[in-house]
mmCIF file of C-alpha atoms in Angstrom:
data_model
loop_
_atom_site.group_PDB
_atom_site.id
_atom_site.type_symbol
_atom_site.label_atom_id
_atom_site.label_comp_id
_atom_site.label_asym_id
_atom_site.label_seq_id
_atom_site.Cartn_x
_atom_site.Cartn_y
_atom_site.Cartn_z
ATOM 1 C CA UNK O 759 23.750 -16.889 -50.693
ATOM 2 C CA UNK O 760 25.752 -17.950 -47.650
ATOM 3 C CA UNK O 761 28.701 -16.020 -46.234
ATOM 4 C CA UNK O 762 31.605 -17.442 -44.312
ATOM 5 C CA UNK O 763 32.752 -15.338 -41.346
ATOM 6 C CA UNK O 764 36.359 -15.525 -42.584
ATOM 7 C CA UNK O 765 35.557 -12.888 -45.212
ATOM 8 C CA UNK O 766 34.908 -10.282 -42.538
ATOM 9 C CA UNK O 767 37.480 -8.671 -40.225
ATOM 10 C CA UNK O 768 37.530 -10.441 -36.853
ATOM 11 C CA UNK O 769 36.273 -7.352 -35.004
ATOM 12 C CA UNK O 770 33.129 -6.926 -37.116
ATOM 13 C CA UNK O 771 30.104 -9.202 -37.043
ATOM 14 C CA UNK O 772 27.487 -8.101 -39.570
ATOM 15 C CA UNK O 773 24.371 -9.017 -37.623
ATOM 16 C CA UNK O 774 21.594 -6.522 -37.463
ATOM 17 C CA UNK O 775 17.983 -5.499 -37.214
ATOM 18 C CA UNK O 776 16.362 -2.754 -39.282
ATOM 19 C CA UNK O 777 13.118 -1.088 -38.189
ATOM 20 C CA UNK O 778 11.275 1.428 -40.353
ATOM 21 C CA UNK O 779 8.593 3.607 -38.809
ATOM 22 C CA UNK O 780 6.677 6.831 -39.246
ATOM 23 C CA UNK O 781 5.628 9.371 -36.658
ATOM 24 C CA UNK O 782 5.070 13.061 -36.158
ATOM 25 C CA UNK O 783 6.216 13.061 -32.541
ATOM 26 C CA UNK O 784 9.750 14.336 -33.243
ATOM 27 C CA UNK O 785 10.376 18.057 -33.628
ATOM 28 C CA UNK O 786 12.456 18.505 -36.756
ATOM 29 C CA UNK O 787 12.735 22.250 -36.204
ATOM 30 C CA UNK O 788 15.094 21.542 -33.293
ATOM 31 C CA UNK O 789 17.505 19.554 -35.450
ATOM 32 C CA UNK O 790 20.910 21.204 -35.936
ATOM 33 C CA UNK O 791 21.092 20.509 -39.669
ATOM 34 C CA UNK O 792 23.624 23.234 -40.356
ATOM 35 C CA UNK O 793 26.339 21.557 -38.288
ATOM 36 C CA UNK O 794 25.465 17.921 -39.006
ATOM 37 C CA UNK O 795 25.472 17.498 -42.789
ATOM 38 C CA UNK O 796 21.738 18.237 -43.090
ATOM 39 C CA UNK O 797 20.951 14.905 -41.441
ATOM 40 C CA UNK O 798 17.803 14.432 -39.399
ATOM 41 C CA UNK O 799 17.746 12.039 -36.477
ATOM 42 C CA UNK O 800 19.050 13.740 -33.346
ATOM 43 C CA UNK O 801 15.548 13.906 -31.869
ATOM 44 C CA UNK O 802 15.081 10.161 -32.502
ATOM 45 C CA UNK O 803 18.518 9.454 -30.998
ATOM 46 C CA UNK O 804 17.602 11.425 -27.865
ATOM 47 C CA UNK O 805 14.273 9.604 -27.581
ATOM 48 C CA UNK O 806 15.962 6.195 -27.835
ATOM 49 C CA UNK O 807 18.738 7.247 -25.451
ATOM 50 C CA UNK O 808 16.289 8.188 -22.681
ATOM 51 C CA UNK O 809 14.115 5.127 -23.210
ATOM 52 C CA UNK O 810 17.203 2.874 -23.066
ATOM 53 C CA UNK O 811 18.367 4.593 -19.869
ATOM 54 C CA UNK O 812 14.978 3.674 -18.357
ATOM 55 C CA UNK O 813 15.734 0.051 -19.279
ATOM 56 C CA UNK O 814 19.132 0.108 -17.544
ATOM 57 C CA UNK O 815 21.478 0.822 -20.457
ATOM 58 C CA UNK O 816 24.175 3.519 -20.461
ATOM 59 C CA UNK O 817 23.881 4.929 -23.988
ATOM 60 C CA UNK O 818 25.512 7.970 -25.520
ATOM 61 C CA UNK O 819 24.844 9.799 -28.784
ATOM 62 C CA UNK O 820 27.409 10.260 -31.550
ATOM 63 C CA UNK O 821 27.019 12.312 -34.740
ATOM 64 C CA UNK O 822 28.579 10.639 -37.773
ATOM 65 C CA UNK O 823 28.845 11.652 -41.446
ATOM 66 C CA UNK O 824 26.082 9.122 -42.234
ATOM 67 C CA UNK O 825 23.685 10.179 -39.480
ATOM 68 C CA UNK O 826 23.182 9.886 -35.757
ATOM 69 C CA UNK O 827 24.102 6.864 -33.661
ATOM 70 C CA UNK O 828 23.339 5.722 -30.156
ATOM 71 C CA UNK O 829 26.247 3.685 -28.793
ATOM 72 C CA UNK O 830 26.274 1.321 -25.825
ATOM 73 C CA UNK O 831 29.464 -0.220 -24.480
ATOM 74 C CA UNK O 832 28.927 -3.636 -22.921
ATOM 75 C CA UNK O 833 32.419 -5.115 -22.655
ATOM 76 C CA UNK O 834 33.528 -6.891 -24.737
ATOM 77 C CA UNK O 835 30.866 -5.670 -27.202
ATOM 78 C CA UNK O 836 30.097 -2.254 -28.682
ATOM 79 C CA UNK O 837 26.433 -1.966 -29.646
ATOM 80 C CA UNK O 838 25.384 0.637 -32.212
ATOM 81 C CA UNK O 839 21.971 1.979 -33.139
ATOM 82 C CA UNK O 840 22.099 3.905 -36.403
ATOM 83 C CA UNK O 841 19.380 6.419 -37.168
ATOM 84 C CA UNK O 842 18.540 7.845 -40.571
ATOM 85 C CA UNK O 843 15.561 9.288 -42.415
ATOM 86 C CA UNK O 844 14.163 8.595 -45.864
ATOM 87 C CA UNK O 845 11.869 10.954 -47.731
ATOM 88 C CA UNK O 846 8.604 9.349 -48.802
ATOM 89 C CA UNK O 847 7.059 9.424 -52.248
ATOM 90 C CA UNK O 848 4.484 12.192 -52.473
ATOM 91 C CA UNK O 849 1.824 9.635 -53.501
ATOM 92 C CA UNK O 850 2.527 7.392 -50.502
ATOM 93 C CA UNK O 851 2.590 9.903 -47.647
ATOM 94 C CA UNK O 852 0.976 8.443 -44.572
ATOM 95 C CA UNK O 853 1.420 10.067 -41.158
ATOM 96 C CA UNK O 854 4.691 11.715 -42.085
ATOM 97 C CA UNK O 855 6.803 12.786 -45.029
ATOM 98 C CA UNK O 856 9.749 10.936 -43.467
ATOM 99 C CA UNK O 857 10.319 7.285 -42.783
ATOM 100 C CA UNK O 858 12.676 6.801 -39.863
ATOM 101 C CA UNK O 859 15.149 3.926 -40.162
ATOM 102 C CA UNK O 860 16.753 2.473 -37.035
ATOM 103 C CA UNK O 861 19.315 -0.291 -37.418
ATOM 104 C CA UNK O 862 21.362 -2.171 -34.838
ATOM 105 C CA UNK O 863 24.832 -3.671 -35.029
ATOM 106 C CA UNK O 864 27.322 -5.231 -32.657
ATOM 107 C CA UNK O 865 31.065 -5.534 -32.839
ATOM 108 C CA UNK O 866 33.671 -7.109 -30.616
ATOM 109 C CA UNK O 867 36.176 -4.592 -29.323
ATOM 110 C CA UNK O 868 39.653 -5.350 -30.666
ATOM 111 C CA UNK O 869 41.345 -5.366 -27.271
ATOM 112 C CA UNK O 870 39.185 -8.321 -26.215
ATOM 113 C CA UNK O 871 39.954 -10.518 -29.213
ATOM 114 C CA UNK O 872 43.182 -11.790 -27.679
ATOM 115 C CA UNK O 873 41.467 -12.712 -24.399
ATOM 116 C CA UNK O 874 38.446 -14.517 -25.800
ATOM 117 C CA UNK O 875 38.482 -17.228 -28.403
ATOM 118 C CA UNK O 876 34.830 -16.707 -29.234
ATOM 119 C CA UNK O 877 32.671 -13.807 -28.189
ATOM 120 C CA UNK O 878 29.050 -14.007 -29.278
ATOM 121 C CA UNK O 879 27.720 -10.505 -30.008
ATOM 122 C CA UNK O 880 24.371 -12.022 -30.987
ATOM 123 C CA UNK O 881 23.466 -12.513 -27.319
ATOM 124 C CA UNK O 882 23.946 -8.817 -26.513
ATOM 125 C CA UNK O 883 22.309 -7.707 -29.745
ATOM 126 C CA UNK O 884 19.304 -9.947 -29.160
ATOM 127 C CA UNK O 885 18.485 -8.172 -25.889
ATOM 128 C CA UNK O 886 18.990 -4.746 -27.467
ATOM 129 C CA UNK O 887 16.813 -5.623 -30.482
ATOM 130 C CA UNK O 888 14.018 -6.804 -28.203
ATOM 131 C CA UNK O 889 14.206 -3.613 -26.146
ATOM 132 C CA UNK O 890 14.202 -1.400 -29.266
ATOM 133 C CA UNK O 891 11.100 -3.200 -30.570
ATOM 134 C CA UNK O 892 9.406 -2.868 -27.152
ATOM 135 C CA UNK O 893 10.157 0.878 -27.085
ATOM 136 C CA UNK O 894 8.832 1.520 -30.583
ATOM 137 C CA UNK O 895 5.722 -0.671 -30.292
ATOM 138 C CA UNK O 896 4.786 0.743 -26.872
ATOM 139 C CA UNK O 897 4.718 4.321 -28.172
ATOM 140 C CA UNK O 898 1.207 5.000 -29.496
ATOM 141 C CA UNK O 899 2.403 7.830 -31.762
ATOM 142 C CA UNK O 900 4.823 5.553 -33.636
ATOM 143 C CA UNK O 901 3.597 3.478 -36.571
ATOM 144 C CA UNK O 902 6.081 0.643 -37.238
ATOM 145 C CA UNK O 903 6.119 -0.093 -40.976
ATOM 146 C CA UNK O 904 8.577 -2.995 -41.148
ATOM 147 C CA UNK O 905 11.154 -4.986 -39.212
ATOM 148 C CA UNK O 906 13.870 -7.120 -40.744
ATOM 149 C CA UNK O 907 16.472 -9.132 -38.901
ATOM 150 C CA UNK O 908 19.480 -10.894 -40.377
ATOM 151 C CA UNK O 909 21.612 -13.247 -38.385
ATOM 152 C CA UNK O 910 22.002 -15.776 -41.160
ATOM 153 C CA UNK O 911 25.646 -14.995 -41.859
ATOM 154 C CA UNK O 912 26.904 -15.981 -38.408
#
């Protein structure tokens, strides 16, 4: 099925990457579940934040009702890395009971829409996606289970 960009608001471009991985390197006991809707992911967000700082980004962490996000402002684009956890089936437990899900998105900031006729968030997102994959694959304690990328609707 093919989508036409006209069906989406002009400030949102639904292009993304989703990475699923397992690891035991994050300390879940340090998660503040009481104040963040019982959502895991702050330790993963902090890990990604510091690794992205090493690569020259200026990320910051935001708690949301759906989970944790790492945001990066690269005018005219706002990059988002969403972090969530899925419980595994008891029969399929590998290294961990949780599967971590990291997804990326990019959106054009509204204030820039009047100045630019066409802003391509895919360029910014492509660099971020590559860096996220490099970070996850370079960590020996992380077992990447799957990666999916969808840019077909642009």
